[in-house]
mmCIF file of C-alpha atoms in Angstrom:
data_model
loop_
_atom_site.group_PDB
_atom_site.id
_atom_site.type_symbol
_atom_site.label_atom_id
_atom_site.label_comp_id
_atom_site.label_asym_id
_atom_site.label_seq_id
_atom_site.Cartn_x
_atom_site.Cartn_y
_atom_site.Cartn_z
ATOM 1 C CA UNK J 1 -7.095 -3.523 -4.086
ATOM 2 C CA UNK J 2 -4.994 -6.628 -4.720
ATOM 3 C CA UNK J 3 -4.609 -5.853 -8.411
ATOM 4 C CA UNK J 4 -3.876 -2.166 -7.856
ATOM 5 C CA UNK J 5 -0.384 -3.043 -6.569
ATOM 6 C CA UNK J 6 0.086 -6.534 -7.965
ATOM 7 C CA UNK J 7 2.802 -5.452 -10.403
ATOM 8 C CA UNK J 8 5.039 -4.106 -7.637
ATOM 9 C CA UNK J 9 4.531 -7.094 -5.357
ATOM 10 C CA UNK J 10 5.436 -9.374 -8.253
ATOM 11 C CA UNK J 11 8.586 -7.402 -8.999
ATOM 12 C CA UNK J 12 9.586 -7.733 -5.348
ATOM 13 C CA UNK J 13 8.757 -11.435 -5.049
ATOM 14 C CA UNK J 14 10.370 -12.257 -8.407
ATOM 15 C CA UNK J 15 13.317 -9.947 -7.751
ATOM 16 C CA UNK J 16 15.942 -12.737 -7.569
ATOM 17 C CA UNK J 17 14.779 -14.095 -10.947
ATOM 18 C CA UNK J 18 14.675 -10.634 -12.549
ATOM 19 C CA UNK J 19 18.137 -9.732 -11.297
ATOM 20 C CA UNK J 20 19.437 -12.986 -12.781
ATOM 21 C CA UNK J 21 17.537 -13.185 -16.095
ATOM 22 C CA UNK J 22 17.177 -9.517 -17.105
ATOM 23 C CA UNK J 23 20.522 -8.498 -15.679
ATOM 24 C CA UNK J 24 19.096 -5.580 -13.698
ATOM 25 C CA UNK J 25 20.830 -4.365 -10.556
ATOM 26 C CA UNK J 26 19.293 -4.090 -7.078
ATOM 27 C CA UNK J 27 19.269 -0.307 -7.547
ATOM 28 C CA UNK J 28 17.193 -0.613 -10.722
ATOM 29 C CA UNK J 29 14.857 -3.005 -8.904
ATOM 30 C CA UNK J 30 14.289 -0.251 -6.344
ATOM 31 C CA UNK J 31 13.794 2.254 -9.166
ATOM 32 C CA UNK J 32 10.766 0.278 -10.391
ATOM 33 C CA UNK J 33 9.056 1.029 -7.086
ATOM 34 C CA UNK J 34 10.046 4.693 -7.362
ATOM 35 C CA UNK J 35 8.584 5.002 -10.851
ATOM 36 C CA UNK J 36 5.349 3.209 -9.976
ATOM 37 C CA UNK J 37 4.614 5.040 -6.777
ATOM 38 C CA UNK J 38 5.942 8.357 -8.042
ATOM 39 C CA UNK J 39 3.392 8.169 -10.839
ATOM 40 C CA UNK J 40 0.678 7.177 -8.368
ATOM 41 C CA UNK J 41 1.566 10.053 -6.030
ATOM 42 C CA UNK J 42 1.298 12.588 -8.865
ATOM 43 C CA UNK J 43 -1.973 11.155 -10.212
ATOM 44 C CA UNK J 44 -3.701 10.495 -6.869
ATOM 45 C CA UNK J 45 -5.234 13.977 -6.303
ATOM 46 C CA UNK J 46 -6.615 14.001 -9.844
ATOM 47 C CA UNK J 47 -7.807 10.411 -9.419
ATOM 48 C CA UNK J 48 -9.664 11.334 -6.236
ATOM 49 C CA UNK J 49 -11.454 14.165 -7.991
ATOM 50 C CA UNK J 50 -12.364 11.857 -10.906
ATOM 51 C CA UNK J 51 -13.841 9.288 -8.505
ATOM 52 C CA UNK J 52 -15.918 11.990 -6.795
ATOM 53 C CA UNK J 53 -17.300 13.020 -10.197
ATOM 54 C CA UNK J 54 -17.868 9.797 -12.139
ATOM 55 C CA UNK J 55 -18.450 7.226 -9.378
ATOM 56 C CA UNK J 56 -16.594 4.172 -8.050
ATOM 57 C CA UNK J 57 -17.774 1.421 -10.429
ATOM 58 C CA UNK J 58 -16.437 3.070 -13.589
ATOM 59 C CA UNK J 59 -13.148 3.759 -11.841
ATOM 60 C CA UNK J 60 -12.809 0.226 -10.465
ATOM 61 C CA UNK J 61 -13.387 -1.329 -13.899
ATOM 62 C CA UNK J 62 -10.781 1.017 -15.383
ATOM 63 C CA UNK J 63 -8.397 0.143 -12.551
ATOM 64 C CA UNK J 64 -8.596 -3.583 -13.309
ATOM 65 C CA UNK J 65 -8.180 -3.201 -17.077
ATOM 66 C CA UNK J 66 -5.179 -0.904 -16.761
ATOM 67 C CA UNK J 67 -3.662 -3.291 -14.203
ATOM 68 C CA UNK J 68 -4.021 -6.109 -16.739
ATOM 69 C CA UNK J 69 -2.305 -3.992 -19.396
ATOM 70 C CA UNK J 70 0.572 -3.063 -17.093
ATOM 71 C CA UNK J 71 1.109 -6.679 -16.043
ATOM 72 C CA UNK J 72 1.024 -7.811 -19.676
ATOM 73 C CA UNK J 73 3.724 -5.291 -20.586
ATOM 74 C CA UNK J 74 5.899 -6.320 -17.638
ATOM 75 C CA UNK J 75 5.712 -9.922 -18.834
ATOM 76 C CA UNK J 76 6.817 -8.841 -22.322
ATOM 77 C CA UNK J 77 9.605 -6.502 -21.190
ATOM 78 C CA UNK J 78 12.979 -7.354 -22.796
ATOM 79 C CA UNK J 79 14.891 -5.018 -20.514
ATOM 80 C CA UNK J 80 14.819 -2.058 -18.181
ATOM 81 C CA UNK J 81 13.150 0.514 -20.491
ATOM 82 C CA UNK J 82 9.819 -1.244 -21.138
ATOM 83 C CA UNK J 83 9.808 -2.606 -17.605
ATOM 84 C CA UNK J 84 9.888 0.923 -16.146
ATOM 85 C CA UNK J 85 7.271 2.156 -18.645
ATOM 86 C CA UNK J 86 4.917 -0.671 -17.647
ATOM 87 C CA UNK J 87 5.417 0.078 -13.961
ATOM 88 C CA UNK J 88 4.629 3.755 -14.629
ATOM 89 C CA UNK J 89 1.365 2.711 -16.313
ATOM 90 C CA UNK J 90 0.592 0.690 -13.184
ATOM 91 C CA UNK J 91 0.629 3.915 -11.184
ATOM 92 C CA UNK J 92 -2.844 4.791 -12.516
ATOM 93 C CA UNK J 93 -4.624 1.848 -10.821
ATOM 94 C CA UNK J 94 -2.824 2.701 -7.585
ATOM 95 C CA UNK J 95 -4.087 6.284 -7.808
ATOM 96 C CA UNK J 96 -7.696 5.150 -8.249
ATOM 97 C CA UNK J 97 -7.783 2.298 -5.728
ATOM 98 C CA UNK J 98 -8.272 3.990 -2.355
ATOM 99 C CA UNK J 99 -10.619 6.784 -3.514
ATOM 100 C CA UNK J 100 -12.843 4.386 -5.465
ATOM 101 C CA UNK J 101 -13.083 1.689 -2.796
ATOM 102 C CA UNK J 102 -13.556 4.180 0.056
ATOM 103 C CA UNK J 103 -16.298 5.941 -1.903
ATOM 104 C CA UNK J 104 -18.024 2.615 -2.533
ATOM 105 C CA UNK J 105 -17.949 1.776 1.187
ATOM 106 C CA UNK J 106 -19.392 5.158 2.183
ATOM 107 C CA UNK J 107 -22.195 4.685 -0.329
ATOM 108 C CA UNK J 108 -23.104 1.100 0.502
ATOM 109 C CA UNK J 109 -22.044 0.235 4.078
ATOM 110 C CA UNK J 110 -23.740 1.479 7.293
ATOM 111 C CA UNK J 111 -21.437 3.544 9.559
ATOM 112 C CA UNK J 112 -21.083 0.917 12.349
ATOM 113 C CA UNK J 113 -19.664 -1.626 9.886
ATOM 114 C CA UNK J 114 -17.374 0.666 7.907
ATOM 115 C CA UNK J 115 -14.291 0.048 10.046
ATOM 116 C CA UNK J 116 -14.328 -3.719 9.625
ATOM 117 C CA UNK J 117 -15.285 -3.517 5.940
ATOM 118 C CA UNK J 118 -12.470 -1.026 5.306
ATOM 119 C CA UNK J 119 -10.036 -3.406 6.971
ATOM 120 C CA UNK J 120 -11.201 -6.268 4.762
ATOM 121 C CA UNK J 121 -10.856 -4.242 1.579
ATOM 122 C CA UNK J 122 -7.450 -2.860 2.627
ATOM 123 C CA UNK J 123 -6.357 -6.434 3.272
ATOM 124 C CA UNK J 124 -6.784 -6.957 -0.454
ATOM 125 C CA UNK J 125 -3.411 -5.263 -0.923
ATOM 126 C CA UNK J 126 -1.825 -7.910 1.267
ATOM 127 C CA UNK J 127 -3.764 -10.607 -0.563
ATOM 128 C CA UNK J 128 -1.862 -9.364 -3.600
ATOM 129 C CA UNK J 129 1.406 -9.695 -1.665
ATOM 130 C CA UNK J 130 0.491 -13.243 -0.680
ATOM 131 C CA UNK J 131 -0.454 -14.177 -4.249
ATOM 132 C CA UNK J 132 2.798 -12.742 -5.590
ATOM 133 C CA UNK J 133 4.957 -14.280 -2.890
ATOM 134 C CA UNK J 134 3.608 -17.824 -2.870
ATOM 135 C CA UNK J 135 1.400 -19.170 -5.695
ATOM 136 C CA UNK J 136 2.712 -16.886 -8.445
ATOM 137 C CA UNK J 137 6.331 -17.199 -7.316
ATOM 138 C CA UNK J 138 5.903 -20.988 -7.255
ATOM 139 C CA UNK J 139 4.277 -20.857 -10.699
ATOM 140 C CA UNK J 140 7.283 -18.910 -11.955
ATOM 141 C CA UNK J 141 9.424 -21.860 -10.948
ATOM 142 C CA UNK J 142 7.439 -24.048 -13.378
ATOM 143 C CA UNK J 143 6.520 -21.832 -16.354
ATOM 144 C CA UNK J 144 8.957 -18.947 -15.905
ATOM 145 C CA UNK J 145 8.489 -15.509 -14.400
ATOM 146 C CA UNK J 146 6.926 -14.118 -17.594
ATOM 147 C CA UNK J 147 4.243 -16.807 -17.574
ATOM 148 C CA UNK J 148 3.452 -16.068 -13.948
ATOM 149 C CA UNK J 149 3.050 -12.342 -14.667
ATOM 150 C CA UNK J 150 0.822 -13.029 -17.697
ATOM 151 C CA UNK J 151 -1.326 -15.313 -15.534
ATOM 152 C CA UNK J 152 -1.879 -12.393 -13.156
ATOM 153 C CA UNK J 153 -2.768 -10.154 -16.121
ATOM 154 C CA UNK J 154 -5.426 -12.595 -17.344
ATOM 155 C CA UNK J 155 -6.902 -12.836 -13.866
ATOM 156 C CA UNK J 156 -7.214 -9.035 -13.750
ATOM 157 C CA UNK J 157 -9.284 -9.114 -16.952
ATOM 158 C CA UNK J 158 -11.601 -11.700 -15.396
ATOM 159 C CA UNK J 159 -11.977 -9.452 -12.341
ATOM 160 C CA UNK J 160 -12.882 -6.503 -14.601
ATOM 161 C CA UNK J 161 -15.665 -8.529 -16.211
ATOM 162 C CA UNK J 162 -16.942 -9.451 -12.744
ATOM 163 C CA UNK J 163 -16.920 -5.774 -11.704
ATOM 164 C CA UNK J 164 -18.998 -4.751 -14.733
ATOM 165 C CA UNK J 165 -21.605 -7.420 -14.013
ATOM 166 C CA UNK J 166 -21.801 -7.276 -10.210
ATOM 167 C CA UNK J 167 -21.079 -3.791 -8.845
ATOM 168 C CA UNK J 168 -24.013 -1.391 -8.411
ATOM 169 C CA UNK J 169 -24.373 1.284 -11.061
ATOM 170 C CA UNK J 170 -22.829 4.702 -10.525
ATOM 171 C CA UNK J 171 -24.998 7.823 -10.368
ATOM 172 C CA UNK J 172 -25.072 9.958 -13.536
ATOM 173 C CA UNK J 173 -21.665 11.486 -14.216
ATOM 174 C CA UNK J 174 -21.050 14.687 -12.258
ATOM 175 C CA UNK J 175 -23.724 14.140 -9.598
ATOM 176 C CA UNK J 176 -21.323 12.507 -7.113
ATOM 177 C CA UNK J 177 -19.244 15.619 -6.593
ATOM 178 C CA UNK J 178 -20.138 18.141 -3.938
ATOM 179 C CA UNK J 179 -21.728 21.354 -5.253
ATOM 180 C CA UNK J 180 -19.942 24.683 -4.998
ATOM 181 C CA UNK J 181 -16.388 25.767 -5.823
ATOM 182 C CA UNK J 182 -13.741 23.290 -6.865
ATOM 183 C CA UNK J 183 -12.360 21.595 -3.706
ATOM 184 C CA UNK J 184 -8.798 22.404 -2.680
ATOM 185 C CA UNK J 185 -6.162 19.815 -3.549
ATOM 186 C CA UNK J 186 -3.877 20.995 -0.728
ATOM 187 C CA UNK J 187 -4.106 18.693 2.317
ATOM 188 C CA UNK J 188 -5.156 20.474 5.503
ATOM 189 C CA UNK J 189 -5.880 19.539 9.095
ATOM 190 C CA UNK J 190 -6.231 15.820 9.741
ATOM 191 C CA UNK J 191 -5.577 15.012 6.077
ATOM 192 C CA UNK J 192 -2.233 16.856 6.172
ATOM 193 C CA UNK J 193 -1.110 15.019 9.327
ATOM 194 C CA UNK J 194 -2.152 11.649 7.912
ATOM 195 C CA UNK J 195 -0.387 12.410 4.620
ATOM 196 C CA UNK J 196 2.859 13.154 6.511
ATOM 197 C CA UNK J 197 2.474 10.007 8.592
ATOM 198 C CA UNK J 198 1.787 7.965 5.460
ATOM 199 C CA UNK J 199 4.855 9.420 3.697
ATOM 200 C CA UNK J 200 7.238 8.124 6.374
ATOM 201 C CA UNK J 201 5.335 4.861 6.788
ATOM 202 C CA UNK J 202 5.442 4.277 3.031
ATOM 203 C CA UNK J 203 9.219 4.796 2.904
ATOM 204 C CA UNK J 204 9.733 1.873 5.265
ATOM 205 C CA UNK J 205 7.057 -0.464 3.927
ATOM 206 C CA UNK J 206 8.207 -0.021 0.335
ATOM 207 C CA UNK J 207 11.781 -0.922 1.226
ATOM 208 C CA UNK J 208 10.596 -4.100 2.919
ATOM 209 C CA UNK J 209 8.275 -5.030 0.034
ATOM 210 C CA UNK J 210 10.958 -4.448 -2.594
ATOM 211 C CA UNK J 211 14.002 -5.983 -0.934
ATOM 212 C CA UNK J 212 12.749 -8.630 1.487
ATOM 213 C CA UNK J 213 12.919 -11.478 -1.038
ATOM 214 C CA UNK J 214 16.301 -10.322 -2.368
ATOM 215 C CA UNK J 215 17.575 -10.085 1.222
ATOM 216 C CA UNK J 216 16.429 -13.649 1.791
ATOM 217 C CA UNK J 217 18.226 -14.874 -1.320
ATOM 218 C CA UNK J 218 21.461 -12.885 -0.987
ATOM 219 C CA UNK J 219 22.042 -12.804 2.782
ATOM 220 C CA UNK J 220 19.985 -15.636 4.256
ATOM 221 C CA UNK J 221 20.808 -18.286 1.659
ATOM 222 C CA UNK J 222 17.171 -18.970 0.679
ATOM 223 C CA UNK J 223 16.186 -20.254 -2.746
ATOM 224 C CA UNK J 224 13.977 -18.059 -4.994
ATOM 225 C CA UNK J 225 10.731 -19.768 -3.944
ATOM 226 C CA UNK J 226 11.546 -19.676 -0.224
ATOM 227 C CA UNK J 227 12.611 -16.032 -0.534
ATOM 228 C CA UNK J 228 9.279 -15.257 -2.176
ATOM 229 C CA UNK J 229 7.564 -17.024 0.712
ATOM 230 C CA UNK J 230 8.907 -14.296 3.017
ATOM 231 C CA UNK J 231 6.737 -11.840 1.071
ATOM 232 C CA UNK J 232 3.802 -14.247 1.394
ATOM 233 C CA UNK J 233 4.236 -14.342 5.199
ATOM 234 C CA UNK J 234 4.184 -10.551 5.255
ATOM 235 C CA UNK J 235 1.028 -10.637 3.142
ATOM 236 C CA UNK J 236 -0.862 -13.091 5.352
ATOM 237 C CA UNK J 237 0.076 -11.180 8.511
ATOM 238 C CA UNK J 238 -0.967 -7.934 6.829
ATOM 239 C CA UNK J 239 -4.383 -9.347 5.974
ATOM 240 C CA UNK J 240 -5.017 -10.367 9.587
ATOM 241 C CA UNK J 241 -3.641 -7.107 10.934
ATOM 242 C CA UNK J 242 -5.606 -4.854 8.614
ATOM 243 C CA UNK J 243 -8.884 -6.602 9.309
ATOM 244 C CA UNK J 244 -8.342 -6.714 13.070
ATOM 245 C CA UNK J 245 -6.941 -3.226 13.652
ATOM 246 C CA UNK J 246 -9.458 -1.567 11.330
ATOM 247 C CA UNK J 247 -12.269 -3.163 13.308
ATOM 248 C CA UNK J 248 -10.756 -1.679 16.472
ATOM 249 C CA UNK J 249 -10.398 1.709 14.756
ATOM 250 C CA UNK J 250 -14.087 1.674 13.868
ATOM 251 C CA UNK J 251 -15.027 1.908 17.552
ATOM 252 C CA UNK J 252 -15.552 5.426 18.932
ATOM 253 C CA UNK J 253 -12.436 7.077 20.356
ATOM 254 C CA UNK J 254 -10.027 4.322 19.325
ATOM 255 C CA UNK J 255 -8.731 5.343 15.890
ATOM 256 C CA UNK J 256 -6.721 8.476 16.722
ATOM 257 C CA UNK J 257 -4.099 6.736 18.881
ATOM 258 C CA UNK J 258 -3.706 3.561 16.839
ATOM 259 C CA UNK J 259 -1.342 4.877 14.096
ATOM 260 C CA UNK J 260 1.261 5.840 16.688
ATOM 261 C CA UNK J 261 1.082 2.503 18.489
ATOM 262 C CA UNK J 262 1.274 0.543 15.245
ATOM 263 C CA UNK J 263 4.227 2.601 13.992
ATOM 264 C CA UNK J 264 6.031 1.861 17.268
ATOM 265 C CA UNK J 265 5.467 -1.846 16.652
ATOM 266 C CA UNK J 266 6.809 -1.384 13.123
ATOM 267 C CA UNK J 267 10.074 -0.001 14.553
ATOM 268 C CA UNK J 268 10.503 -3.262 16.475
ATOM 269 C CA UNK J 269 9.823 -5.258 13.315
ATOM 270 C CA UNK J 270 12.527 -3.385 11.393
ATOM 271 C CA UNK J 271 15.008 -3.978 14.217
ATOM 272 C CA UNK J 272 14.224 -7.701 14.004
ATOM 273 C CA UNK J 273 15.105 -7.593 10.297
ATOM 274 C CA UNK J 274 18.428 -5.993 11.196
ATOM 275 C CA UNK J 275 18.966 -8.769 13.741
ATOM 276 C CA UNK J 276 18.207 -11.381 11.067
ATOM 277 C CA UNK J 277 21.554 -10.602 9.437
ATOM 278 C CA UNK J 278 23.064 -12.420 12.430
ATOM 279 C CA UNK J 279 20.231 -14.794 13.402
ATOM 280 C CA UNK J 280 18.540 -15.777 10.150
ATOM 281 C CA UNK J 281 15.262 -17.266 11.494
ATOM 282 C CA UNK J 282 14.338 -13.823 12.847
ATOM 283 C CA UNK J 283 13.525 -12.808 9.272
ATOM 284 C CA UNK J 284 10.300 -14.847 9.347
ATOM 285 C CA UNK J 285 9.177 -13.278 12.631
ATOM 286 C CA UNK J 286 10.110 -9.844 11.318
ATOM 287 C CA UNK J 287 8.146 -10.331 8.082
ATOM 288 C CA UNK J 288 5.040 -11.203 10.087
ATOM 289 C CA UNK J 289 5.576 -8.235 12.419
ATOM 290 C CA UNK J 290 5.879 -5.800 9.501
ATOM 291 C CA UNK J 291 2.515 -7.057 8.275
ATOM 292 C CA UNK J 292 0.802 -6.863 11.664
ATOM 293 C CA UNK J 293 2.075 -3.376 12.540
ATOM 294 C CA UNK J 294 3.411 -1.315 9.614
ATOM 295 C CA UNK J 295 1.097 -2.556 6.890
ATOM 296 C CA UNK J 296 -1.940 -2.412 9.173
ATOM 297 C CA UNK J 297 -1.265 1.224 10.088
ATOM 298 C CA UNK J 298 -2.109 2.305 6.546
ATOM 299 C CA UNK J 299 -5.545 0.696 6.810
ATOM 300 C CA UNK J 300 -6.211 2.512 10.087
ATOM 301 C CA UNK J 301 -5.302 5.839 8.446
ATOM 302 C CA UNK J 302 -7.939 5.152 5.785
ATOM 303 C CA UNK J 303 -10.542 4.513 8.487
ATOM 304 C CA UNK J 304 -9.629 7.901 9.972
ATOM 305 C CA UNK J 305 -10.004 9.603 6.581
ATOM 306 C CA UNK J 306 -13.487 8.166 6.132
ATOM 307 C CA UNK J 307 -14.475 9.171 9.676
ATOM 308 C CA UNK J 308 -13.257 12.763 9.239
ATOM 309 C CA UNK J 309 -13.983 13.490 5.538
ATOM 310 C CA UNK J 310 -16.296 16.384 4.721
ATOM 311 C CA UNK J 311 -19.391 15.581 2.587
ATOM 312 C CA UNK J 312 -18.420 15.042 -1.036
ATOM 313 C CA UNK J 313 -14.679 14.979 -0.305
ATOM 314 C CA UNK J 314 -14.148 11.334 0.644
ATOM 315 C CA UNK J 315 -12.555 10.480 -2.677
ATOM 316 C CA UNK J 316 -10.238 13.495 -2.749
ATOM 317 C CA UNK J 317 -9.235 13.261 0.924
ATOM 318 C CA UNK J 318 -8.495 9.543 0.498
ATOM 319 C CA UNK J 319 -6.403 10.367 -2.552
ATOM 320 C CA UNK J 320 -4.399 13.071 -0.779
ATOM 321 C CA UNK J 321 -3.484 10.716 2.077
ATOM 322 C CA UNK J 322 -2.713 7.967 -0.447
ATOM 323 C CA UNK J 323 -0.487 10.420 -2.356
ATOM 324 C CA UNK J 324 1.638 10.837 0.768
ATOM 325 C CA UNK J 325 1.859 7.056 1.131
ATOM 326 C CA UNK J 326 2.806 6.607 -2.524
ATOM 327 C CA UNK J 327 5.420 9.375 -2.301
ATOM 328 C CA UNK J 328 7.017 7.414 0.526
ATOM 329 C CA UNK J 329 7.015 4.319 -1.655
ATOM 330 C CA UNK J 330 8.803 6.323 -4.342
ATOM 331 C CA UNK J 331 11.476 7.704 -1.981
ATOM 332 C CA UNK J 332 12.233 4.747 0.296
ATOM 333 C CA UNK J 333 13.506 1.964 -2.011
ATOM 334 C CA UNK J 334 16.186 4.002 -3.857
ATOM 335 C CA UNK J 335 17.719 4.980 -0.519
ATOM 336 C CA UNK J 336 17.640 1.374 0.642
ATOM 337 C CA UNK J 337 18.905 0.230 -2.764
ATOM 338 C CA UNK J 338 22.146 2.160 -2.362
ATOM 339 C CA UNK J 339 22.855 0.146 0.782
ATOM 340 C CA UNK J 340 21.660 -3.145 -0.730
ATOM 341 C CA UNK J 341 23.932 -2.617 -3.743
ATOM 342 C CA UNK J 342 26.883 -2.591 -1.357
ATOM 343 C CA UNK J 343 25.532 -5.543 0.625
ATOM 344 C CA UNK J 344 24.792 -3.421 3.701
ATOM 345 C CA UNK J 345 21.389 -4.856 4.587
ATOM 346 C CA UNK J 346 21.805 -4.339 8.332
ATOM 347 C CA UNK J 347 22.171 -0.543 8.027
ATOM 348 C CA UNK J 348 19.346 -0.614 5.489
ATOM 349 C CA UNK J 349 16.942 -2.143 7.995
ATOM 350 C CA UNK J 350 18.094 0.411 10.588
ATOM 351 C CA UNK J 351 17.180 3.130 8.076
ATOM 352 C CA UNK J 352 13.723 1.556 7.811
ATOM 353 C CA UNK J 353 13.442 1.563 11.611
ATOM 354 C CA UNK J 354 14.247 5.287 11.587
ATOM 355 C CA UNK J 355 11.531 5.941 9.008
ATOM 356 C CA UNK J 356 8.973 4.075 11.092
ATOM 357 C CA UNK J 357 10.123 6.015 14.185
ATOM 358 C CA UNK J 358 9.487 9.272 12.305
ATOM 359 C CA UNK J 359 5.984 8.087 11.394
ATOM 360 C CA UNK J 360 5.371 7.231 15.050
ATOM 361 C CA UNK J 361 6.401 10.739 16.138
ATOM 362 C CA UNK J 362 4.074 12.387 13.604
ATOM 363 C CA UNK J 363 1.143 10.170 14.635
ATOM 364 C CA UNK J 364 1.601 10.786 18.352
ATOM 365 C CA UNK J 365 1.912 14.565 17.886
ATOM 366 C CA UNK J 366 -1.282 14.628 15.826
ATOM 367 C CA UNK J 367 -3.169 12.469 18.352
ATOM 368 C CA UNK J 368 -2.154 14.795 21.204
ATOM 369 C CA UNK J 369 -3.290 17.870 19.244
ATOM 370 C CA UNK J 370 -6.511 16.138 18.236
ATOM 371 C CA UNK J 371 -7.280 15.214 21.843
ATOM 372 C CA UNK J 372 -6.775 18.819 22.969
ATOM 373 C CA UNK J 373 -9.134 20.089 20.267
ATOM 374 C CA UNK J 374 -11.837 17.480 20.853
ATOM 375 C CA UNK J 375 -14.358 18.703 23.442
ATOM 376 C CA UNK J 376 -15.103 16.443 26.382
ATOM 377 C CA UNK J 377 -18.811 15.834 26.756
ATOM 378 C CA UNK J 378 -20.118 15.114 30.256
ATOM 379 C CA UNK J 379 -23.026 12.738 30.544
#
């Protein structure tokens, strides 16, 4: 999970260096996120079906090798063209990550432990944010940003070798998929609601991931390493939040209401970022709050998918919800980038707060409908 999005976290954490050395604008920096997540959104439904057919181990090994290739190309990019092509290639690992890991959990983990295990694996994404924002950003200060990106690429290859040697074998190809007609790739019911929630949530999270370090450097007066540390704070808080809230979501009757509550907390976090334009230390509190609330809400939505998925559809349903999340990541940063280009970070963070508020409304409406449809059993 960490490597599936490592390229985008690195582009965000190294944004001040890229803007300076490659001469790209803040708008182009946001476009990298659009390209990566747009590709992932398009490929996710197909990726979910592939995981259901061929099994999680093959897909996880492929994920790590393609991540290594994308990172290697980013490190070699002389300008915008190859950089965007490499980010587009990185959309494939993103499309495979949630279906493959969710399928592996369903196959190997008993139901009572799935919530906490899902939170731990979802925290891998934030581990990637931490690695990009602190050790790799610091390494870039010593050997250059290209060397830091190539270091991440080599580590992905090592992880692929580990996956081949350690993960349990997949069933014969084709036996993982449910029998019968080809499953629909149109989200319905709970999956449709969670996809809409994830779309709005992703818009806000992507803007924070992409522009937080640049905001720190341009408006808060932080150096490149300290600005990258803001991303690391978000990552550490996201790890704790995803593990903790997913464990809560794994308890009966708890998961349905959590997305709305967490999205409400995310609104407060975005407002703190807006306030940081006037009171700079608030940025550190806000970064942690985004991790605890906004980032954690995505993990809870994955717990809900696994709880509600029909037999044989876990991979596809996970992919459809992830496609909504990735579509939000594609849409959010360009909108924010227009404001960042003009130096209007305060209105940009208010836009993020509005996106989180929309996600909160969708989650609460779904939870109310779900409660009305769920029969009450008297004991």
